[in-house]
Amino acid sequence: SLIDDDVYATIARFQEYLRINTSHPLPDYATSTRFLLAQAASIGLHAETLEFVAGKPIVFLSWAGLRPFLPSILLNSHTDVVPAEPHKWHHPPFSASTDAAGKIFARGSQDMKCVGAQYLEAIRLLKAKGFTPDRTIHLSFLPDEEIGGHAGAELFAKSSKFQELNVGVVLDEGLASTGQDYRVFNAERSPWWMVIKARGAPGHGARMYDGTAMENLFKSLEVIRRFRTSQFDLVKSGRKAEGEVVSVNTVFLRAGSPSSTSQTGFVMNVQPSEAEAGLDIRVPSNADTRALERRIAEEWAPSSRNMSFEFHSKVPVHDMYGKLAITTADSSNPWWTLFKEGVKKANGRLGKPEVFPASTDARYFRFLGIPAFGFSPMANTPVLLHDHNEFLNKDEYLKGIAIYESIIREFATYGGPANDGESSAEL
Ligand SMILES: CSCC[C@H](NC=O)C(=O)O
Ligand SMILES: [Zn+2]
Ligand SMILES: [Zn+2]
């Protein structure tokens, strides 16, 4: 329904956002903040910049509802992106250049500047059409999601500012879908990041003897790989989804006696006395965490084999009330019903709710007991987050705006436009 000039301007605004290099380790938040505040001004949204940590701005926008005492809606996204290796891309990662098929190439085109920009466009259109929300709609653009959200979502969710918002439901990111149906996520796996360390007897590199640090570490890695295979097989056979198994990947290995005079950088004929492996483990909310902890202590890093382990991140699977941090996605949750209705009315199709295999800021809101859905409306699109040549097709981007328009209408209208006003009175 957008005319050509509007389409051009809409895509141009998305490209402008994509061209701001907010990649780690030095995201240009000054420019992204300026861009977002300019957008807010042109749409007519109330705008604030919150800085719980200096240099880590949260852009916080609001559209006041007619009935401000109702729980509000929070449309959340993150402004940072992961680094790119420009020489491995066909189009420079911060060029946002388009090809003949309408693909827009950029780091952040899927993860997740698309979503943040789509929220703004949907609200721009709703305002232009004279829609008036009953509920207040908030938009938060958060820093540092990719490095844990500690300076962004974590402090924001804990703030009195956040408490005052009386948020009823949060939207956050999901994943692209290769098929026709959009994907939606109502939970996520918890990242457990750990280092296992083996100690052992040093000795001459020509000798074979038992109990070296390397042998001790390899024994663990063999056990860990068997476990990994068992979990991966469940996914490959179709019995479990990616988000429903425990994944474990070795992300670094560290050992050896350094030497500045050796060509390899290491002494070649000394067996080291210490060796370490870094593991990225992802745990579904309903996993048996006690059993996994026991497995780690007894099989992956047993002290009987001179091994120890240390967690560097161990995100809980429960919320602050001790309940699993899972958002109910059935008819007992009126927000779910409204969400589904919104997608359907815009002619979108939705797959079954899934567990997000990675992690995102949505967890900080679920930990407070607030329902949060992970959703990035990108159908017919390969999953390219954190990959080279990340792209999103213009048409998918535009379709997503219409989907958000429809979801926001459902969420922001008391009782939902389709209802008689009674069914969601408890909201
Ligand atoms: C523990 S915070 C890590 C967040 C990161 N999010 C997206 O990739 C992830 O690794 O899943
Ligand atoms: Zn993301
Ligand atoms: Zn990411």
CSV table of C-alpha atoms and ligand atoms in Angstrom, one decimal:
chain,number,residue,atom,x,y,z
A,1,SER,CA,0.0,0.0,0.0
A,2,LEU,CA,3.0,2.3,0.1
A,3,ILE,CA,3.5,4.3,-3.1
A,4,ASP,CA,6.8,4.2,-4.9
A,5,ASP,CA,8.2,7.4,-3.3
A,6,ASP,CA,7.4,6.1,0.1
A,7,VAL,CA,8.9,2.8,-0.6
A,8,TYR,CA,12.1,4.5,-1.7
A,9,ALA,CA,12.2,6.7,1.4
A,10,THR,CA,11.4,3.7,3.7
A,11,ILE,CA,14.3,1.6,2.3
A,12,ALA,CA,16.6,4.6,2.4
A,13,ARG,CA,15.9,5.1,6.1
A,14,PHE,CA,16.7,1.4,6.7
A,15,GLN,CA,19.9,1.7,4.7
A,16,GLU,CA,21.0,4.8,6.7
A,17,TYR,CA,20.6,2.8,9.9
A,18,LEU,CA,22.5,-0.1,8.5
A,19,ARG,CA,25.4,2.1,7.4
A,20,ILE,CA,26.2,3.2,10.9
A,21,ASN,CA,29.0,1.0,12.1
A,22,THR,CA,27.8,-0.2,15.5
A,23,SER,CA,30.0,-3.3,15.4
A,24,HIS,CA,32.0,-4.5,18.4
A,25,PRO,CA,34.4,-3.8,19.9
A,26,LEU,CA,33.8,-0.1,19.2
A,27,PRO,CA,30.2,0.4,18.3
A,28,ASP,CA,29.4,4.0,17.1
A,29,TYR,CA,26.5,4.5,19.4
A,30,ALA,CA,26.8,8.3,19.1
A,31,THR,CA,25.7,8.2,15.5
A,32,SER,CA,23.0,5.5,16.0
A,33,THR,CA,21.5,7.5,18.8
A,34,ARG,CA,21.5,10.7,16.7
A,35,PHE,CA,19.8,8.7,13.9
A,36,LEU,CA,17.1,7.2,16.1
A,37,LEU,CA,16.4,10.5,17.8
A,38,ALA,CA,15.9,12.1,14.4
A,39,GLN,CA,13.5,9.3,13.4
A,40,ALA,CA,11.6,9.8,16.6
A,41,ALA,CA,11.3,13.5,16.0
A,42,SER,CA,10.1,13.0,12.5
A,43,ILE,CA,7.4,10.5,13.6
A,44,GLY,CA,6.5,12.6,16.7
A,45,LEU,CA,7.4,10.2,19.5
A,46,HIS,CA,8.5,11.2,22.9
A,47,ALA,CA,12.2,10.5,23.2
A,48,GLU,CA,14.7,10.0,25.9
A,49,THR,CA,18.3,8.8,26.1
A,50,LEU,CA,19.1,6.7,29.1
A,51,GLU,CA,22.7,6.0,30.1
A,52,PHE,CA,23.0,3.5,32.9
A,53,VAL,CA,26.6,3.2,31.8
A,54,ALA,CA,28.4,6.1,30.3
A,55,GLY,CA,28.8,5.7,26.5
A,56,LYS,CA,26.2,2.9,26.4
A,57,PRO,CA,23.0,4.8,25.4
A,58,ILE,CA,19.5,3.4,25.4
A,59,VAL,CA,17.2,5.2,23.1
A,60,PHE,CA,13.8,5.1,24.7
A,61,LEU,CA,10.7,6.3,22.7
A,62,SER,CA,7.1,6.4,23.7
A,63,TRP,CA,3.7,6.9,22.1
A,64,ALA,CA,1.2,7.6,24.8
A,65,GLY,CA,-2.0,5.6,24.8
A,66,LEU,CA,-5.5,6.9,25.6
A,67,ARG,CA,-5.7,4.6,28.6
A,68,PRO,CA,-2.3,5.0,30.2
A,69,PHE,CA,-3.2,2.9,33.2
A,70,LEU,CA,-3.3,-0.3,31.1
A,71,PRO,CA,-0.2,-2.4,30.9
A,72,SER,CA,2.0,-1.0,28.1
A,73,ILE,CA,3.7,-2.7,25.1
A,74,LEU,CA,7.5,-2.7,24.7
A,75,LEU,CA,9.0,-3.1,21.3
A,76,ASN,CA,12.6,-3.9,22.0
A,77,SER,CA,15.6,-4.2,19.7
A,78,HIS,CA,19.4,-3.9,20.0
A,79,THR,CA,21.5,-1.3,18.1
A,80,ASP,CA,24.8,-3.2,18.2
A,81,VAL,CA,26.0,-5.8,15.7
A,82,VAL,CA,28.7,-8.4,15.7
A,83,PRO,CA,32.0,-7.6,13.8
A,84,ALA,CA,32.3,-8.5,10.1
A,85,GLU,CA,35.3,-9.5,8.0
A,86,PRO,CA,34.9,-7.1,5.1
A,87,HIS,CA,37.2,-8.9,2.7
A,88,LYS,CA,35.1,-12.0,2.9
A,89,TRP,CA,31.9,-10.2,1.9
A,90,HIS,CA,30.8,-9.6,-1.7
A,91,HIS,CA,29.3,-6.2,-0.7
A,92,PRO,CA,31.0,-4.2,2.1
A,93,PRO,CA,29.2,-5.0,5.3
A,94,PHE,CA,28.3,-1.3,6.1
A,95,SER,CA,27.4,-0.3,2.6
A,96,ALA,CA,23.8,-1.6,2.7
A,97,SER,CA,24.1,-2.0,-1.1
A,98,THR,CA,21.4,-3.7,-3.0
A,99,ASP,CA,21.6,-6.2,-5.8
A,100,ALA,CA,19.2,-6.7,-8.8
A,101,ALA,CA,17.0,-9.1,-6.8
A,102,GLY,CA,16.4,-6.4,-4.1
A,103,LYS,CA,18.6,-8.0,-1.5
A,104,ILE,CA,20.1,-5.4,0.9
A,105,PHE,CA,23.5,-6.5,2.2
A,106,ALA,CA,24.7,-5.4,5.6
A,107,ARG,CA,25.8,-6.5,9.0
A,108,GLY,CA,22.6,-6.1,11.0
A,109,SER,CA,20.2,-6.5,8.1
A,110,GLN,CA,18.8,-9.6,9.9
A,111,ASP,CA,20.3,-9.1,13.4
A,112,MET,CA,18.5,-6.9,14.2
A,113,LYS,CA,18.4,-3.4,12.8
A,114,CYS,CA,15.6,-4.6,10.5
A,115,VAL,CA,13.3,-5.1,13.4
A,116,GLY,CA,14.1,-1.8,15.1
A,117,ALA,CA,13.6,0.0,11.8
A,118,GLN,CA,10.4,-1.9,11.1
A,119,TYR,CA,8.9,-0.9,14.5
A,120,LEU,CA,9.5,2.7,13.6
A,121,GLU,CA,8.0,2.4,10.1
A,122,ALA,CA,5.0,0.6,11.4
A,123,ILE,CA,4.4,3.3,14.0
A,124,ARG,CA,4.9,6.0,11.3
A,125,LEU,CA,2.2,4.4,9.2
A,126,LEU,CA,-0.2,3.9,12.1
A,127,LYS,CA,0.1,7.5,13.1
A,128,ALA,CA,-0.4,8.6,9.5
A,129,LYS,CA,-3.6,6.5,9.3
A,130,GLY,CA,-4.9,8.2,12.4
A,131,PHE,CA,-4.7,5.1,14.6
A,132,THR,CA,-4.9,5.9,18.3
A,133,PRO,CA,-3.6,3.3,20.8
A,134,ASP,CA,-5.4,2.6,24.0
A,135,ARG,CA,-2.2,1.3,25.6
A,136,THR,CA,1.1,3.2,25.6
A,137,ILE,CA,3.6,1.8,23.2
A,138,HIS,CA,7.3,2.0,24.1
A,139,LEU,CA,10.3,1.3,21.9
A,140,SER,CA,13.7,0.6,23.4
A,141,PHE,CA,16.9,0.5,21.4
A,142,LEU,CA,19.5,-1.2,23.6
A,143,PRO,CA,23.3,-1.3,23.4
A,144,ASP,CA,25.6,-4.3,23.9
A,145,GLU,CA,23.2,-7.2,23.4
A,146,GLU,CA,25.9,-9.1,21.5
A,147,ILE,CA,28.2,-9.0,24.5
A,148,GLY,CA,25.7,-10.0,27.1
A,149,GLY,CA,23.5,-6.9,27.5
A,150,HIS,CA,25.0,-6.1,30.9
A,151,ALA,CA,25.3,-2.3,30.2
A,152,GLY,CA,21.9,-2.3,28.4
A,153,ALA,CA,19.0,-4.7,29.0
A,154,GLU,CA,20.2,-6.0,32.3
A,155,LEU,CA,20.4,-2.6,34.0
A,156,PHE,CA,17.3,-1.3,32.1
A,157,ALA,CA,15.2,-4.3,33.3
A,158,LYS,CA,16.4,-3.7,36.9
A,159,SER,CA,15.7,0.0,36.9
A,160,SER,CA,12.9,1.8,38.6
A,161,LYS,CA,12.3,3.5,35.3
A,162,PHE,CA,11.4,0.2,33.8
A,163,GLN,CA,9.2,-0.8,36.7
A,164,GLU,CA,7.2,2.4,36.2
A,165,LEU,CA,6.4,1.4,32.6
A,166,ASN,CA,4.1,-1.4,33.7
A,167,VAL,CA,5.1,-3.4,30.7
A,168,GLY,CA,2.5,-6.1,29.8
A,169,VAL,CA,4.3,-7.7,26.8
A,170,VAL,CA,7.7,-7.5,25.1
A,171,LEU,CA,8.6,-8.1,21.5
A,172,ASP,CA,12.2,-8.9,20.7
A,173,GLU,CA,14.2,-10.7,18.0
A,174,GLY,CA,13.7,-14.1,16.4
A,175,LEU,CA,15.3,-15.8,13.4
A,176,ALA,CA,14.7,-15.7,9.7
A,177,SER,CA,12.7,-18.6,8.2
A,178,THR,CA,13.7,-20.4,5.1
A,179,GLY,CA,10.1,-21.3,4.3
A,180,GLN,CA,6.8,-19.4,4.1
A,181,ASP,CA,5.9,-19.4,7.8
A,182,TYR,CA,7.4,-16.9,10.2
A,183,ARG,CA,9.1,-18.3,13.3
A,184,VAL,CA,8.3,-17.2,16.8
A,185,PHE,CA,10.2,-18.0,20.0
A,186,ASN,CA,8.7,-18.1,23.5
A,187,ALA,CA,11.9,-19.1,25.4
A,188,GLU,CA,15.6,-19.4,24.9
A,189,ARG,CA,18.4,-21.6,25.9
A,190,SER,CA,20.6,-20.4,28.7
A,191,PRO,CA,24.3,-19.9,27.8
A,192,TRP,CA,26.7,-21.7,30.1
A,193,TRP,CA,30.2,-20.7,29.2
A,194,MET,CA,33.0,-22.6,30.9
A,195,VAL,CA,36.7,-23.4,30.8
A,196,ILE,CA,37.8,-26.9,31.7
A,197,LYS,CA,41.4,-27.2,32.8
A,198,ALA,CA,43.7,-30.2,32.9
A,199,ARG,CA,46.9,-30.5,34.8
A,200,GLY,CA,49.5,-33.2,34.3
A,201,ALA,CA,53.1,-34.3,34.6
A,202,PRO,CA,55.4,-32.4,32.3
A,203,GLY,CA,58.2,-34.3,30.5
A,204,HIS,CA,60.2,-34.9,27.4
A,205,GLY,CA,58.3,-34.7,24.1
A,206,ALA,CA,59.8,-38.0,23.1
A,207,ARG,CA,58.5,-40.0,26.1
A,208,MET,CA,55.1,-41.7,26.3
A,209,TYR,CA,53.8,-41.8,29.8
A,210,ASP,CA,50.4,-41.6,31.4
A,211,GLY,CA,48.7,-38.6,33.0
A,212,THR,CA,49.9,-35.7,30.8
A,213,ALA,CA,47.8,-32.6,30.9
A,214,MET,CA,47.1,-33.0,27.1
A,215,GLU,CA,46.0,-36.7,27.5
A,216,ASN,CA,43.8,-35.7,30.4
A,217,LEU,CA,42.2,-32.9,28.4
A,218,PHE,CA,41.7,-35.2,25.3
A,219,LYS,CA,39.9,-37.8,27.4
A,220,SER,CA,37.4,-35.1,28.4
A,221,LEU,CA,37.0,-33.8,24.9
A,222,GLU,CA,36.2,-37.3,23.7
A,223,VAL,CA,33.5,-37.7,26.3
A,224,ILE,CA,32.2,-34.2,25.5
A,225,ARG,CA,32.1,-35.0,21.8
A,226,ARG,CA,30.2,-38.2,22.4
A,227,PHE,CA,27.6,-36.2,24.3
A,228,ARG,CA,27.5,-33.6,21.6
A,229,THR,CA,26.9,-36.3,19.0
A,230,SER,CA,24.0,-37.8,20.9
A,231,GLN,CA,22.3,-34.4,21.2
A,232,PHE,CA,23.0,-33.5,17.6
A,233,ASP,CA,21.6,-36.9,16.4
A,234,LEU,CA,18.3,-36.0,18.1
A,235,VAL,CA,18.2,-32.9,16.0
A,236,LYS,CA,19.3,-34.6,12.8
A,237,SER,CA,16.7,-37.3,13.2
A,238,GLY,CA,14.0,-34.7,13.6
A,239,ARG,CA,13.1,-35.9,17.1
A,240,LYS,CA,14.1,-32.7,18.8
A,241,ALA,CA,14.4,-29.1,17.6
A,242,GLU,CA,17.7,-27.2,17.8
A,243,GLY,CA,16.5,-25.3,20.8
A,244,GLU,CA,15.4,-28.4,22.7
A,245,VAL,CA,18.7,-30.1,23.1
A,246,VAL,CA,21.8,-29.2,25.1
A,247,SER,CA,24.5,-28.0,22.6
A,248,VAL,CA,28.1,-28.0,23.4
A,249,ASN,CA,30.9,-26.6,21.2
A,250,THR,CA,34.6,-26.3,21.9
A,251,VAL,CA,35.4,-22.7,21.1
A,252,PHE,CA,39.1,-22.5,22.1
A,253,LEU,CA,42.0,-24.7,23.1
A,254,ARG,CA,45.0,-23.3,25.1
A,255,ALA,CA,48.2,-25.2,25.9
A,256,GLY,CA,51.9,-25.4,25.3
A,257,SER,CA,55.1,-23.9,26.6
A,258,PRO,CA,55.6,-20.6,24.7
A,259,SER,CA,59.0,-20.0,23.1
A,260,SER,CA,60.1,-16.8,21.3
A,261,THR,CA,62.9,-18.6,19.5
A,262,SER,CA,60.8,-21.4,18.1
A,263,GLN,CA,59.3,-21.0,14.6
A,264,THR,CA,55.9,-22.3,15.9
A,265,GLY,CA,55.9,-20.1,18.9
A,266,PHE,CA,56.1,-23.1,21.2
A,267,VAL,CA,58.7,-25.4,22.6
A,268,MET,CA,58.5,-28.5,20.6
A,269,ASN,CA,59.9,-31.1,22.9
A,270,VAL,CA,58.3,-30.4,26.2
A,271,GLN,CA,54.9,-31.8,27.1
A,272,PRO,CA,53.0,-29.0,28.9
A,273,SER,CA,51.8,-29.2,32.5
A,274,GLU,CA,48.5,-27.4,31.8
A,275,ALA,CA,45.9,-27.5,29.0
A,276,GLU,CA,42.5,-25.8,28.7
A,277,ALA,CA,39.4,-25.9,26.6
A,278,GLY,CA,36.6,-23.3,26.4
A,279,LEU,CA,33.1,-24.6,26.0
A,280,ASP,CA,30.0,-22.8,24.8
A,281,ILE,CA,27.1,-24.9,26.3
A,282,ARG,CA,23.4,-23.9,25.7
A,283,VAL,CA,20.8,-25.3,28.0
A,284,PRO,CA,17.1,-25.5,27.3
A,285,SER,CA,14.9,-24.1,30.1
A,286,ASN,CA,13.4,-27.5,30.8
A,287,ALA,CA,16.6,-29.5,30.8
A,288,ASP,CA,17.7,-31.4,33.9
A,289,THR,CA,20.3,-28.9,35.0
A,290,ARG,CA,21.3,-31.0,38.1
A,291,ALA,CA,22.1,-34.0,35.8
A,292,LEU,CA,24.1,-31.8,33.5
A,293,GLU,CA,26.1,-30.3,36.4
A,294,ARG,CA,26.8,-33.8,37.7
A,295,ARG,CA,27.9,-34.8,34.2
A,296,ILE,CA,30.3,-31.9,34.0
A,297,ALA,CA,31.9,-32.6,37.4
A,298,GLU,CA,32.1,-36.3,37.1
A,299,GLU,CA,32.8,-36.9,33.4
A,300,TRP,CA,33.9,-33.7,31.7
A,301,ALA,CA,36.3,-32.4,34.3
A,302,PRO,CA,36.7,-35.0,37.0
A,303,SER,CA,39.2,-34.1,39.8
A,304,SER,CA,40.2,-37.8,39.7
A,305,ARG,CA,41.8,-37.0,36.3
A,306,ASN,CA,43.5,-33.8,37.6
A,307,MET,CA,40.8,-31.6,36.0
A,308,SER,CA,39.0,-28.5,37.2
A,309,PHE,CA,36.4,-26.3,35.7
A,310,GLU,CA,35.2,-22.7,36.0
A,311,PHE,CA,31.9,-21.1,34.8
A,312,HIS,CA,32.3,-17.7,33.2
A,313,SER,CA,28.6,-17.3,32.5
A,314,LYS,CA,25.9,-19.5,33.9
A,315,VAL,CA,22.5,-18.0,33.0
A,316,PRO,CA,19.7,-19.4,35.1
A,317,VAL,CA,16.8,-21.2,33.5
A,318,HIS,CA,14.3,-19.8,36.1
A,319,ASP,CA,12.7,-16.4,36.5
A,320,MET,CA,12.7,-14.4,39.7
A,321,TYR,CA,9.7,-16.3,41.0
A,322,GLY,CA,11.4,-19.7,40.5
A,323,LYS,CA,9.3,-20.5,37.5
A,324,LEU,CA,10.9,-21.6,34.2
A,325,ALA,CA,11.5,-18.5,32.1
A,326,ILE,CA,9.1,-19.6,29.3
A,327,THR,CA,6.4,-17.4,27.9
A,328,THR,CA,3.1,-19.2,27.7
A,329,ALA,CA,2.2,-19.6,24.0
A,330,ASP,CA,-1.3,-21.0,24.0
A,331,SER,CA,-4.8,-19.6,24.4
A,332,SER,CA,-4.4,-19.2,28.1
A,333,ASN,CA,-2.2,-16.2,27.4
A,334,PRO,CA,-4.3,-13.4,25.8
A,335,TRP,CA,-1.1,-11.7,24.5
A,336,TRP,CA,-0.3,-14.9,22.5
A,337,THR,CA,-3.8,-14.8,21.0
A,338,LEU,CA,-3.5,-11.2,20.1
A,339,PHE,CA,-0.1,-11.8,18.6
A,340,LYS,CA,-1.3,-14.7,16.4
A,341,GLU,CA,-4.3,-12.7,15.4
A,342,GLY,CA,-2.1,-9.7,14.3
A,343,VAL,CA,0.1,-11.9,12.1
A,344,LYS,CA,-2.9,-13.6,10.6
A,345,LYS,CA,-4.8,-10.4,9.8
A,346,ALA,CA,-1.7,-9.2,7.8
A,347,ASN,CA,-1.8,-12.5,5.9
A,348,GLY,CA,1.3,-13.8,7.6
A,349,ARG,CA,1.6,-17.5,8.6
A,350,LEU,CA,3.2,-18.5,11.9
A,351,GLY,CA,5.0,-21.8,12.7
A,352,LYS,CA,4.8,-23.4,16.1
A,353,PRO,CA,6.4,-21.5,19.0
A,354,GLU,CA,10.1,-22.5,19.4
A,355,VAL,CA,12.9,-22.2,21.9
A,356,PHE,CA,15.4,-19.7,20.6
A,357,PRO,CA,18.7,-21.6,20.2
A,358,ALA,CA,20.9,-18.7,21.0
A,359,SER,CA,20.4,-15.9,23.5
A,360,THR,CA,19.0,-12.4,23.4
A,361,ASP,CA,17.9,-9.6,25.7
A,362,ALA,CA,14.4,-11.0,25.9
A,363,ARG,CA,15.6,-13.2,28.8
A,364,TYR,CA,16.0,-10.2,31.1
A,365,PHE,CA,12.3,-9.4,30.7
A,366,ARG,CA,11.2,-13.1,31.0
A,367,PHE,CA,13.2,-13.2,34.2
A,368,LEU,CA,10.8,-10.6,35.6
A,369,GLY,CA,7.9,-12.8,34.7
A,370,ILE,CA,6.9,-10.6,31.7
A,371,PRO,CA,5.8,-12.4,28.6
A,372,ALA,CA,8.2,-11.9,25.7
A,373,PHE,CA,8.0,-13.1,22.1
A,374,GLY,CA,11.0,-13.4,19.9
A,375,PHE,CA,10.0,-12.5,16.4
A,376,SER,CA,11.8,-11.2,13.3
A,377,PRO,CA,9.4,-11.2,10.3
A,378,MET,CA,11.7,-12.6,7.6
A,379,ALA,CA,10.2,-15.5,5.6
A,380,ASN,CA,11.8,-17.1,2.5
A,381,THR,CA,15.2,-16.0,3.9
A,382,PRO,CA,18.4,-17.9,4.7
A,383,VAL,CA,19.5,-17.6,8.4
A,384,LEU,CA,22.6,-15.4,8.1
A,385,LEU,CA,22.9,-13.7,11.5
A,386,HIS,CA,26.6,-13.4,12.4
A,387,ASP,CA,27.5,-14.9,8.9
A,388,HIS,CA,29.2,-13.3,5.9
A,389,ASN,CA,27.0,-11.6,3.3
A,390,GLU,CA,24.1,-11.1,5.8
A,391,PHE,CA,21.1,-9.7,3.8
A,392,LEU,CA,17.4,-9.1,3.8
A,393,ASN,CA,15.3,-8.7,0.7
A,394,LYS,CA,13.5,-5.3,0.4
A,395,ASP,CA,10.1,-7.0,-0.2
A,396,GLU,CA,10.4,-9.1,3.0
A,397,TYR,CA,11.4,-6.0,4.9
A,398,LEU,CA,8.3,-4.1,3.7
A,399,LYS,CA,6.1,-7.1,4.4
A,400,GLY,CA,7.4,-7.2,7.9
A,401,ILE,CA,6.4,-3.6,8.4
A,402,ALA,CA,2.8,-4.5,7.6
A,403,ILE,CA,3.0,-7.4,10.0
A,404,TYR,CA,4.1,-5.2,12.8
A,405,GLU,CA,1.4,-2.6,12.0
A,406,SER,CA,-1.2,-5.4,12.5
A,407,ILE,CA,0.4,-6.8,15.7
A,408,ILE,CA,0.7,-3.3,17.2
A,409,ARG,CA,-3.0,-2.6,16.4
A,410,GLU,CA,-4.0,-5.8,18.2
A,411,PHE,CA,-1.8,-5.2,21.2
A,412,ALA,CA,-2.6,-1.6,21.6
A,413,THR,CA,-6.3,-1.8,21.3
A,414,TYR,CA,-8.0,-2.5,24.6
A,415,GLY,CA,-9.7,-5.9,24.3
A,416,GLY,CA,-8.2,-6.3,20.8
A,417,PRO,CA,-10.0,-5.0,17.7
A,418,ALA,CA,-11.5,-8.4,17.1
A,419,ASN,CA,-12.9,-8.8,20.5
A,420,ASP,CA,-15.8,-7.4,22.5
A,421,GLY,CA,-13.5,-6.0,25.1
A,422,GLU,CA,-14.2,-8.6,27.7
A,423,SER,CA,-11.9,-11.4,26.8
A,424,SER,CA,-8.7,-9.6,27.6
A,425,ALA,CA,-10.0,-7.6,30.5
A,426,GLU,CA,-7.3,-9.2,32.7
A,427,LEU,CA,-4.6,-7.6,30.5
B,1,LIG,C1,25.3,-14.5,27.2
B,1,LIG,S1,24.9,-13.2,26.2
B,1,LIG,C2,25.2,-13.8,24.6
B,1,LIG,C3,24.3,-13.2,23.6
B,1,LIG,C4,24.5,-13.7,22.2
B,1,LIG,N1,23.4,-13.2,21.4
B,1,LIG,C5,23.4,-13.4,20.1
B,1,LIG,O1,24.2,-14.0,19.4
B,1,LIG,C6,24.6,-15.2,22.2
B,1,LIG,O2,25.8,-15.7,22.2
B,1,LIG,O3,23.6,-16.0,22.1
B,2,ZN,ZN,20.5,-10.0,17.8
B,3,ZN,ZN,23.5,-11.5,17.2
